[in-house]
Coordinates of N, CA and C in Angstrom, one line a residue:
M5 N -39.6 6.7 14.5 CA -38.7 6.0 15.4 C -39.1 6.1 16.8
S6 N -39.2 5.0 17.6 CA -39.7 5.1 19.0 C -38.6 5.7 19.9
D7 N -39.1 6.2 21.1 CA -38.2 6.7 22.0 C -37.3 5.7 22.6
I8 N -36.1 6.1 23.1 CA -35.2 5.2 23.8 C -35.7 5.0 25.2
S9 N -36.0 3.8 25.6 CA -36.5 3.6 27.0 C -35.4 3.5 28.0
I10 N -35.5 4.1 29.1 CA -34.4 4.2 30.1 C -34.9 3.9 31.5
I11 N -34.1 3.2 32.3 CA -34.4 3.1 33.7 C -33.2 3.7 34.4
L12 N -33.4 4.3 35.6 CA -32.4 4.9 36.4 C -32.2 4.1 37.7
I13 N -31.0 3.6 38.0 CA -30.7 2.9 39.2 C -29.7 3.8 40.0
E14 N -30.2 4.6 40.9 CA -29.4 5.6 41.6 C -30.0 5.8 43.0
D15 N -29.2 5.6 44.0 CA -29.7 5.7 45.4 C -30.0 7.1 45.9
H16 N -29.3 8.1 45.3 CA -29.5 9.5 45.8 C -30.7 10.1 45.1
D17 N -31.7 10.3 46.0 CA -33.1 10.7 45.5 C -33.0 12.0 44.6
L18 N -32.3 13.0 45.1 CA -32.2 14.3 44.3 C -31.5 14.1 43.0
T19 N -30.4 13.3 43.0 CA -29.7 13.1 41.8 C -30.6 12.3 40.8
R20 N -31.3 11.3 41.3 CA -32.2 10.6 40.4 C -33.3 11.4 39.8
M21 N -33.9 12.3 40.7 CA -35.0 13.1 40.2 C -34.5 14.1 39.2
G22 N -33.2 14.7 39.4 CA -32.7 15.6 38.5 C -32.4 14.9 37.1
L23 N -31.8 13.7 37.2 CA -31.6 13.0 35.9 C -32.9 12.7 35.2
R24 N -33.9 12.3 35.9 CA -35.1 12.0 35.2 C -35.7 13.2 34.5
A25 N -35.7 14.3 35.2 CA -36.3 15.6 34.7 C -35.5 16.0 33.5
A26 N -34.1 15.9 33.6 CA -33.3 16.4 32.4 C -33.5 15.5 31.2
L27 N -33.5 14.2 31.5 CA -33.6 13.2 30.3 C -35.0 13.3 29.7
Q28 N -36.0 13.5 30.5 CA -37.4 13.6 30.0 C -37.6 14.8 29.1
S29 N -36.7 15.9 29.4 CA -36.9 17.1 28.6 C -36.3 17.0 27.2
H30 N -35.5 15.9 27.0 CA -34.9 15.7 25.6 C -35.8 14.8 24.8
G31 N -36.1 15.2 23.6 CA -37.0 14.4 22.7 C -36.2 13.1 22.4
G32 N -37.0 12.0 22.3 CA -36.5 10.8 21.9 C -36.0 9.9 23.1
L33 N -36.1 10.4 24.3 CA -35.7 9.7 25.5 C -36.9 9.6 26.4
R34 N -37.1 8.4 27.0 CA -38.2 8.2 27.9 C -37.8 7.3 29.1
V35 N -37.9 7.9 30.3 CA -37.6 7.2 31.5 C -38.8 6.3 31.9
I36 N -38.7 5.0 32.0 CA -39.8 4.1 32.2 C -39.8 3.5 33.6
G37 N -38.7 3.8 34.4 CA -38.6 3.2 35.7 C -37.4 3.7 36.5
E38 N -37.5 3.6 37.8 CA -36.4 4.0 38.7 C -36.3 3.0 39.8
A39 N -35.1 3.0 40.4 CA -34.8 2.1 41.5 C -33.7 2.8 42.4
A40 N -33.9 2.6 43.7 CA -33.0 3.3 44.6 C -31.9 2.3 45.1
N41 N -32.0 1.1 44.7 CA -30.9 0.1 45.1 C -30.8 -1.0 44.1
A42 N -29.7 -1.8 44.2 CA -29.5 -2.8 43.2 C -30.5 -3.9 43.2
T43 N -31.0 -4.3 44.3 CA -32.0 -5.4 44.3 C -33.2 -5.0 43.6
Q44 N -33.8 -3.8 43.8 CA -34.9 -3.3 43.1 C -34.5 -3.1 41.6
G45 N -33.3 -2.6 41.4 CA -32.8 -2.4 40.0 C -32.8 -3.6 39.2
L46 N -32.3 -4.7 39.7 CA -32.3 -6.0 39.0 C -33.7 -6.5 38.6
K47 N -34.6 -6.4 39.5 CA -36.0 -6.8 39.3 C -36.6 -5.9 38.2
L48 N -36.3 -4.6 38.2 CA -36.8 -3.6 37.2 C -36.2 -3.9 35.9
L49 N -34.9 -4.3 35.8 CA -34.3 -4.6 34.6 C -34.9 -5.8 33.9
E50 N -35.2 -6.8 34.7 CA -35.8 -8.1 34.2 C -37.2 -7.9 33.8
T51 N -38.0 -7.0 34.4 CA -39.4 -6.9 34.1 C -39.7 -5.8 33.0
T52 N -38.9 -4.7 33.0 CA -39.2 -3.7 32.0 C -38.4 -3.8 30.7
K53 N -37.3 -4.5 30.8 CA -36.4 -4.7 29.6 C -36.2 -3.3 28.9
P54 N -35.6 -2.4 29.5 CA -35.3 -1.1 28.9 C -34.3 -1.2 27.8
D55 N -34.2 -0.1 27.0 CA -33.1 -0.1 26.0 C -31.7 0.2 26.7
V56 N -31.8 1.1 27.6 CA -30.5 1.5 28.3 C -30.8 1.6 29.8
A57 N -30.0 1.1 30.7 CA -30.1 1.3 32.1 C -28.9 2.1 32.6
V58 N -29.2 3.2 33.2 CA -28.2 4.1 33.8 C -28.0 3.7 35.2
V59 N -26.8 3.1 35.5 CA -26.6 2.5 36.8 C -25.5 3.2 37.6
D60 N -25.8 3.7 38.8 CA -24.8 4.3 39.7 C -23.9 3.2 40.2
I61 N -22.6 3.5 40.3 CA -21.7 2.5 40.7 C -21.7 2.3 42.2
G62 N -22.2 3.4 43.0 CA -22.1 3.3 44.4 C -23.5 3.0 45.1
L63 N -24.1 1.9 44.8 CA -25.4 1.6 45.3 C -25.2 1.0 46.7
P64 N -26.2 1.1 47.6 CA -26.0 0.7 49.0 C -26.0 -0.8 49.3
D65 N -26.7 -1.6 48.6 CA -26.8 -3.0 48.9 C -25.9 -3.9 48.1
M66 N -25.5 -3.3 46.9 CA -24.6 -4.1 46.0 C -24.1 -3.0 45.0
D67 N -22.8 -3.0 44.7 CA -22.3 -1.9 43.9 C -22.8 -2.1 42.4
G68 N -22.7 -1.1 41.6 CA -23.2 -1.1 40.2 C -22.4 -2.1 39.4
I69 N -21.2 -2.4 39.8 CA -20.4 -3.4 39.0 C -20.9 -4.8 39.2
E70 N -21.2 -5.1 40.4 CA -21.8 -6.5 40.7 C -23.2 -6.6 40.1
L71 N -24.0 -5.5 40.2 CA -25.3 -5.6 39.5 C -25.1 -5.8 38.0
T72 N -24.2 -5.1 37.4 CA -23.9 -5.3 36.0 C -23.5 -6.8 35.7
R73 N -22.6 -7.3 36.5 CA -22.2 -8.7 36.3 C -23.4 -9.7 36.4
K74 N -24.2 -9.5 37.4 CA -25.4 -10.4 37.6 C -26.4 -10.2 36.4
F75 N -26.6 -9.0 36.0 CA -27.6 -8.8 34.9 C -27.0 -9.4 33.6
K76 N -25.8 -9.2 33.3 CA -25.2 -9.7 32.1 C -25.3 -11.3 32.1
R77 N -25.1 -11.9 33.3 CA -25.2 -13.3 33.4 C -26.7 -13.7 33.1
Y78 N -27.6 -12.9 33.6 CA -29.1 -13.2 33.4 C -29.3 -13.1 31.9
Q79 N -28.8 -12.1 31.2 CA -29.0 -11.9 29.8 C -28.4 -13.1 29.0
A80 N -27.3 -13.6 29.4 CA -26.7 -14.7 28.7 C -27.5 -16.0 28.9
E81 N -28.2 -16.1 30.0 CA -29.0 -17.3 30.3 C -30.3 -17.2 29.6
T82 N -30.9 -16.0 29.4 CA -32.2 -15.9 28.9 C -32.2 -15.5 27.4
G83 N -31.1 -15.0 26.9 CA -31.0 -14.6 25.5 C -31.6 -13.2 25.3
Q84 N -32.0 -12.5 26.4 CA -32.5 -11.1 26.3 C -31.4 -10.1 26.4
T85 N -30.8 -9.8 25.2 CA -29.5 -9.1 25.2 C -29.7 -7.6 24.8
N86 N -30.9 -7.2 24.6 CA -31.1 -5.8 24.1 C -30.7 -4.7 25.0
T87 N -30.9 -4.9 26.3 CA -30.6 -3.8 27.3 C -29.1 -3.6 27.4
K88 N -28.7 -2.3 27.3 CA -27.3 -1.9 27.5 C -27.2 -1.2 28.9
I89 N -26.0 -1.4 29.4 CA -25.7 -0.8 30.7 C -24.7 0.3 30.6
L90 N -25.1 1.5 31.1 CA -24.3 2.7 31.2 C -24.0 3.0 32.7
I91 N -22.7 2.8 33.1 CA -22.3 3.0 34.4 C -22.2 4.5 34.7
L92 N -22.8 5.0 35.8 CA -22.7 6.4 36.2 C -21.9 6.5 37.5
T93 N -20.9 7.3 37.4 CA -20.0 7.4 38.6 C -19.1 8.6 38.6
M94 N -18.5 8.9 39.8 CA -17.5 9.9 39.9 C -16.2 9.3 40.1
D95 N -16.1 8.0 40.0 CA -14.9 7.2 40.3 C -14.2 6.8 39.0
H96 N -13.1 7.5 38.7 CA -12.4 7.1 37.4 C -11.0 6.4 37.7
T97 N -10.9 5.8 38.9 CA -9.7 5.1 39.3 C -9.6 3.8 38.4
E98 N -8.4 3.4 38.2 CA -8.1 2.3 37.3 C -8.9 1.1 37.7
D99 N -8.9 0.7 39.0 CA -9.6 -0.5 39.4 C -11.1 -0.5 39.1
A100 N -11.7 0.7 39.3 CA -13.1 0.8 39.1 C -13.5 0.7 37.6
V101 N -12.7 1.4 36.8 CA -12.9 1.4 35.4 C -12.8 0.0 34.8
L102 N -11.7 -0.7 35.1 CA -11.4 -2.0 34.6 C -12.5 -3.0 35.1
A103 N -12.9 -2.9 36.4 CA -13.9 -3.8 36.9 C -15.2 -3.6 36.2
A104 N -15.6 -2.4 35.9 CA -16.8 -2.1 35.3 C -16.9 -2.8 33.9
F105 N -15.9 -2.6 33.1 CA -15.9 -3.1 31.8 C -15.7 -4.7 31.8
A106 N -14.9 -5.2 32.7 CA -14.8 -6.6 32.9 C -16.1 -7.2 33.2
A107 N -17.0 -6.5 34.0 CA -18.3 -7.0 34.3 C -19.3 -7.0 33.2
G108 N -18.9 -6.2 32.1 CA -19.8 -6.2 30.9 C -20.5 -4.9 30.7
A109 N -20.1 -3.8 31.4 CA -20.7 -2.5 31.2 C -20.4 -2.1 29.7
D110 N -21.4 -1.4 29.2 CA -21.3 -1.0 27.8 C -20.7 0.4 27.6
S111 N -21.0 1.3 28.6 CA -20.5 2.6 28.6 C -20.1 3.1 30.0
Y112 N -19.3 4.1 30.1 CA -18.9 4.6 31.4 C -18.9 6.1 31.4
Y113 N -19.8 6.7 32.2 CA -20.1 8.2 32.2 C -19.7 8.8 33.5
M114 N -19.0 9.9 33.4 CA -18.6 10.6 34.7 C -19.7 11.6 35.0
K115 N -20.1 11.6 36.3 CA -21.2 12.5 36.8 C -21.0 13.9 36.5
E116 N -19.7 14.4 36.5 CA -19.5 15.8 36.4 C -19.6 16.3 34.9
T117 N -19.8 15.3 34.0 CA -20.0 15.7 32.6 C -21.4 16.3 32.4
S118 N -21.6 17.1 31.4 CA -22.9 17.8 31.2 C -24.0 16.8 30.8
I119 N -25.2 17.3 31.1 CA -26.4 16.4 30.8 C -26.5 16.2 29.3
N120 N -26.0 17.2 28.5 CA -26.0 17.0 27.0 C -25.1 15.8 26.6
K121 N -24.0 15.7 27.3 CA -23.1 14.6 27.1 C -23.7 13.3 27.5
L122 N -24.5 13.3 28.6 CA -25.2 12.1 29.0 C -26.2 11.6 28.0
T123 N -27.0 12.5 27.4 CA -27.9 12.1 26.4 C -27.2 11.6 25.2
E124 N -26.0 12.2 24.9 CA -25.2 11.7 23.8 C -24.7 10.2 24.1
A125 N -24.3 10.1 25.3 CA -23.8 8.7 25.8 C -24.9 7.7 25.7
I126 N -26.1 8.1 26.1 CA -27.2 7.1 26.1 C -27.5 6.7 24.6
Q127 N -27.6 7.7 23.7 CA -27.9 7.5 22.3 C -26.8 6.6 21.7
A128 N -25.5 6.8 22.0 CA -24.5 6.0 21.4 C -24.5 4.6 22.0
T129 N -24.8 4.5 23.3 CA -24.9 3.1 23.9 C -26.1 2.4 23.3
Y130 N -27.2 3.0 23.1 CA -28.4 2.4 22.5 C -28.1 1.9 21.1
A131 N -27.2 2.7 20.4 CA -26.9 2.3 19.0 C -25.9 1.2 18.9
G132 N -25.4 0.7 20.1 CA -24.5 -0.4 20.1 C -23.1 0.0 20.2
N133 N -22.8 1.2 20.4 CA -21.4 1.7 20.6 C -21.1 2.0 22.1
S134 N -19.9 1.9 22.4 CA -19.5 2.2 23.8 C -19.1 3.7 23.9
W135 N -19.7 4.3 24.9 CA -19.3 5.8 25.2 C -18.4 5.8 26.4
I136 N -17.3 6.4 26.2 CA -16.3 6.4 27.3 C -15.6 7.7 27.3
D137 N -15.4 8.3 28.5 CA -14.6 9.5 28.7 C -13.2 9.3 28.3
P138 N -12.6 10.2 27.5 CA -11.2 10.1 27.0 C -10.2 9.8 28.2
A139 N -10.4 10.5 29.3 CA -9.5 10.3 30.4 C -9.5 8.8 30.9
I140 N -10.7 8.2 30.9 CA -10.9 6.8 31.3 C -10.3 5.9 30.2
A141 N -10.5 6.2 29.0 CA -9.9 5.4 27.9 C -8.4 5.4 28.0
N142 N -7.8 6.5 28.4 CA -6.4 6.6 28.5 C -5.9 5.7 29.6
V143 N -6.7 5.6 30.7 CA -6.3 4.8 31.9 C -6.2 3.3 31.4
V144 N -7.2 2.9 30.6 CA -7.3 1.5 30.2 C -6.2 1.2 29.2
L145 N -6.0 2.1 28.3 CA -4.9 1.8 27.3 C -3.6 1.8 27.9
K146 N -3.3 2.6 28.9 CA -2.0 2.5 29.6 C -1.9 1.2 30.4
K147 N -3.0 0.7 30.9 CA -3.0 -0.5 31.6 C -2.7 -1.7 30.7
M148 N -3.2 -1.6 29.5 CA -2.9 -2.6 28.4 C -1.4 -2.6 28.1
R149 N -0.8 -1.5 28.0 CA 0.6 -1.4 27.7 C 1.4 -1.9 28.8
L150 N 1.1 -1.6 30.0 CA 1.9 -2.1 31.2 C 1.8 -3.6 31.3
G151 N 0.6 -4.1 30.9 CA 0.4 -5.6 31.1 C 1.0 -6.4 30.0
L152 N 1.7 -5.8 29.0 CA 2.2 -6.6 27.9 C 3.4 -7.5 28.4
P153 N 3.5 -8.7 27.8 CA 4.7 -9.5 28.1 C 6.0 -8.8 27.9
G154 N 7.0 -9.0 28.7 CA 8.2 -8.3 28.6 C 9.0 -8.8 27.4
E155 N 9.5 -7.8 26.6 CA 10.4 -8.2 25.5 C 11.6 -7.2 25.5
T156 N 12.7 -7.6 25.1 CA 13.9 -6.7 25.1 C 13.7 -5.7 24.0
V157 N 14.2 -4.5 24.3 CA 14.1 -3.4 23.3 C 14.9 -3.7 22.1
T158 N 16.0 -4.5 22.2 CA 16.9 -4.8 21.1 C 16.4 -6.0 20.3
S159 N 15.3 -6.6 20.6 CA 14.8 -7.7 19.9 C 14.6 -7.4 18.4
D160 N 15.0 -8.2 17.5 CA 14.8 -8.0 16.1 C 13.3 -8.2 15.7
K161 N 12.6 -9.0 16.5 CA 11.2 -9.2 16.2 C 10.3 -8.1 16.7
P162 N 9.5 -7.5 15.8 CA 8.6 -6.4 16.2 C 7.7 -6.8 17.4
K163 N 7.6 -5.8 18.3 CA 6.7 -6.1 19.4 C 5.2 -5.9 19.0
T164 N 4.4 -6.9 19.3 CA 3.0 -6.8 19.0 C 2.1 -7.1 20.2
V165 N 0.9 -6.7 20.0 CA -0.1 -6.9 21.0 C -1.3 -7.7 20.5
K166 N -1.5 -8.8 21.1 CA -2.6 -9.7 20.7 C -3.9 -9.2 21.5
I167 N -4.9 -8.9 20.8 CA -6.1 -8.4 21.5 C -7.0 -9.6 21.8
E168 N -7.5 -9.7 23.0 CA -8.3 -10.8 23.5 C -9.8 -10.4 23.6
A169 N -10.6 -11.3 23.7 CA -12.0 -11.1 24.1 C -12.8 -10.2 23.2
L170 N -12.5 -10.3 21.9 CA -13.3 -9.6 20.9 C -14.3 -10.6 20.2
S171 N -15.2 -10.1 19.5 CA -16.1 -10.9 18.7 C -15.2 -11.8 17.7
T172 N -15.8 -12.9 17.3 CA -15.0 -13.9 16.5 C -14.4 -13.3 15.3
E173 N -15.1 -12.4 14.6 CA -14.6 -11.9 13.3 C -13.4 -11.0 13.6
Y174 N -13.4 -10.2 14.7 CA -12.3 -9.4 15.0 C -11.1 -10.2 15.5
E175 N -11.4 -11.3 16.2 CA -10.3 -12.1 16.7 C -9.5 -12.7 15.5
Q176 N -10.3 -13.1 14.5 CA -9.7 -13.8 13.4 C -8.7 -12.8 12.6
V177 N -9.2 -11.6 12.5 CA -8.3 -10.6 11.9 C -7.1 -10.3 12.7
L178 N -7.2 -10.1 14.0 CA -6.1 -9.8 14.9 C -5.1 -10.9 15.1
E179 N -5.6 -12.2 15.0 CA -4.7 -13.3 15.1 C -3.7 -13.3 13.9
T180 N -4.2 -12.8 12.8 CA -3.3 -12.8 11.6 C -2.5 -11.5 11.6
Y181 N -3.2 -10.4 12.0 CA -2.5 -9.1 11.9 C -2.6 -8.3 13.3
P182 N -1.8 -8.8 14.2 CA -1.9 -8.1 15.6 C -1.4 -6.7 15.5
L183 N -1.9 -5.9 16.5 CA -1.5 -4.5 16.6 C 0.0 -4.5 17.0
T184 N 0.8 -3.6 16.3 CA 2.2 -3.4 16.7 C 2.3 -2.4 17.9
Q185 N 3.4 -2.4 18.5 CA 3.6 -1.4 19.6 C 3.4 0.0 19.1
R186 N 3.9 0.3 17.9 CA 3.7 1.7 17.3 C 2.3 2.0 17.2
E187 N 1.5 1.0 16.7 CA 0.0 1.2 16.5 C -0.7 1.5 17.8
L188 N -0.2 0.8 18.8 CA -0.9 1.0 20.1 C -0.5 2.3 20.7
E189 N 0.7 2.8 20.4 CA 1.1 4.2 20.8 C 0.2 5.2 20.1
I190 N 0.0 5.0 18.9 CA -0.8 5.9 18.1 C -2.3 5.9 18.6
L191 N -2.7 4.7 18.9 CA -4.1 4.5 19.4 C -4.3 5.3 20.7
E192 N -3.3 5.3 21.5 CA -3.4 6.0 22.8 C -3.4 7.5 22.5
L193 N -2.7 8.0 21.6 CA -2.7 9.4 21.3 C -4.0 9.8 20.6
I194 N -4.6 8.9 19.9 CA -5.9 9.2 19.3 C -6.9 9.4 20.4
V195 N -6.8 8.5 21.4 CA -7.8 8.6 22.6 C -7.5 10.0 23.3
D196 N -6.3 10.4 23.3 CA -6.0 11.7 24.0 C -6.5 12.9 23.2
G197 N -7.0 12.6 21.9 CA -7.6 13.7 21.1 C -6.6 14.4 20.2
C198 N -5.4 13.7 20.0 CA -4.4 14.3 19.1 C -4.8 14.1 17.6
S199 N -4.4 15.2 16.9 CA -4.6 15.1 15.4 C -3.5 14.3 14.8
N200 N -3.6 14.0 13.5 CA -2.5 13.3 12.8 C -1.2 14.2 12.9
G201 N -1.3 15.5 12.8 CA -0.2 16.3 12.8 C 0.5 16.3 14.2
Q202 N -0.3 16.3 15.3 CA 0.2 16.3 16.6 C 0.9 14.9 16.9
I203 N 0.2 13.8 16.4 CA 0.8 12.5 16.6 C 2.2 12.4 15.9
A204 N 2.3 13.0 14.7 CA 3.5 12.9 13.9 C 4.6 13.7 14.7
E205 N 4.2 14.8 15.3 CA 5.2 15.6 16.0 C 5.7 14.9 17.3
K206 N 4.8 14.3 18.0 CA 5.1 13.6 19.2 C 6.0 12.4 19.0
L207 N 5.7 11.7 17.9 CA 6.5 10.4 17.6 C 7.6 10.6 16.6
Y208 N 7.8 11.8 16.1 CA 8.9 12.1 15.2 C 8.7 11.3 13.9
I209 N 7.5 11.2 13.4 CA 7.3 10.6 12.1 C 6.5 11.5 11.2
T210 N 6.3 11.1 10.0 CA 5.6 12.0 9.0 C 4.1 11.8 9.2
V211 N 3.3 12.8 8.8 CA 1.9 12.7 8.8 C 1.4 11.6 7.9
G212 N 2.1 11.4 6.8 CA 1.7 10.3 5.9 C 1.9 8.9 6.6
T213 N 2.9 8.8 7.4 CA 3.1 7.6 8.1 C 2.0 7.4 9.2
V214 N 1.6 8.5 9.8 CA 0.6 8.4 10.8 C -0.7 7.9 10.2
K215 N -1.0 8.5 9.0 CA -2.3 8.1 8.3 C -2.3 6.6 8.0
T216 N -1.1 6.1 7.6 CA -1.0 4.7 7.2 C -1.3 3.8 8.5
H217 N -0.7 4.2 9.6 CA -0.9 3.5 10.8 C -2.3 3.5 11.3
V218 N -3.0 4.7 11.2 CA -4.4 4.8 11.6 C -5.2 4.0 10.7
R219 N -5.0 3.9 9.4 CA -5.7 3.1 8.5 C -5.6 1.6 8.9
N220 N -4.3 1.2 9.2 CA -4.1 -0.2 9.6 C -4.8 -0.5 10.9
I221 N -4.8 0.4 11.8 CA -5.5 0.2 13.1 C -7.0 0.0 12.9
L222 N -7.6 0.8 12.1 CA -9.0 0.7 11.8 C -9.3 -0.6 11.1
N223 N -8.5 -1.0 10.2 CA -8.7 -2.3 9.5 C -8.6 -3.5 10.4
K224 N -7.5 -3.5 11.3 CA -7.3 -4.6 12.2 C -8.4 -4.7 13.2
L225 N -9.0 -3.6 13.7 CA -10.0 -3.6 14.7 C -11.4 -3.6 14.0
C226 N -11.5 -3.7 12.7 CA -12.8 -3.7 12.0 C -13.6 -2.5 12.4
A227 N -13.0 -1.4 12.6 CA -13.6 -0.2 13.1 C -13.9 0.8 12.0
D228 N -15.0 1.5 12.2 CA -15.4 2.5 11.2 C -14.7 3.9 11.4
D229 N -14.3 4.1 12.7 CA -13.7 5.4 13.0 C -12.7 5.3 14.1
R230 N -12.1 6.3 14.5 CA -11.1 6.3 15.6 C -11.7 6.0 16.9
T231 N -12.8 6.6 17.2 CA -13.4 6.3 18.5 C -13.8 4.8 18.7
Q232 N -14.4 4.3 17.7 CA -14.8 2.8 17.7 C -13.5 2.0 17.9
A233 N -12.4 2.3 17.2 CA -11.2 1.6 17.3 C -10.7 1.6 18.7
A234 N -10.6 2.8 19.3 CA -10.1 2.9 20.7 C -10.9 2.1 21.7
V235 N -12.3 2.2 21.6 CA -13.2 1.5 22.5 C -13.0 0.0 22.4
R236 N -12.9 -0.5 21.1 CA -12.7 -1.9 20.9 C -11.4 -2.4 21.5
A237 N -10.4 -1.6 21.3 CA -9.1 -2.0 21.8 C -9.1 -2.1 23.4
L238 N -9.6 -1.0 24.0 CA -9.5 -1.0 25.5 C -10.5 -2.0 26.1
R239 N -11.6 -2.3 25.5 CA -12.6 -3.3 26.0 C -12.0 -4.7 25.9
S240 N -11.3 -4.9 24.8 CA -10.8 -6.3 24.5 C -9.6 -6.6 25.4
G241 N -9.0 -5.6 26.0 CA -7.8 -5.9 26.9 C -8.2 -6.2 28.3
L242 N -9.4 -6.3 28.6 CA -9.9 -6.5 30.0 C -10.0 -8.0 30.4
V243 N -10.0 -8.8 29.5 CA -10.2 -10.3 29.8 C -9.0 -11.0 29.4
G244 N -8.2 -11.5 30.4 CA -7.0 -12.1 30.1 C -7.1 -13.6 30.0

């Protein structure tokens, strides 16, 4: 199996050097290029076609979100969709997180997280999965809930959430079987790291009921596990 090729787009020289040294020390990862600003970074992305680009959100000439948006547009126009974008930042505010994923970022990594977690994030991103800090996932899931159309609590009709902007096969499933409000509550608790027992305690339901809801969530989101389900749900809620 060949190494995962990586480029670093980070304006702080010491940070970039430290990242390069740390990543190069891990087997299976290879840094093939670096850029100190977005303009250089875009050119590097187009010419080197790395597996994963680690992009700082706070670049001097253009922020990492706009760079991501432009590169994703370039990918759509050229059909060269192999490169994944991992946003690197210390900003976990709601606006920044939502903007990054709306722009097409594949993963969102907090700078204060360990280098081992960064290698894990890169590997997951390369494999086609989104890597996201649980605190950030919680921000987005809460945003999804706040953005739901208003319905009266006394309504006889169960409250449901229609998930937008998913791949066609997921959309077809969710159009027929949308997530219920209860399932979204459980999904949020899953993101918070709660076990089935803890979820049952918080929501005053049985563990068996929780397991049924979790199974339904995975089926509706065509997800293999809890993490994949949460990521798909929060990503799909960004495009209205």
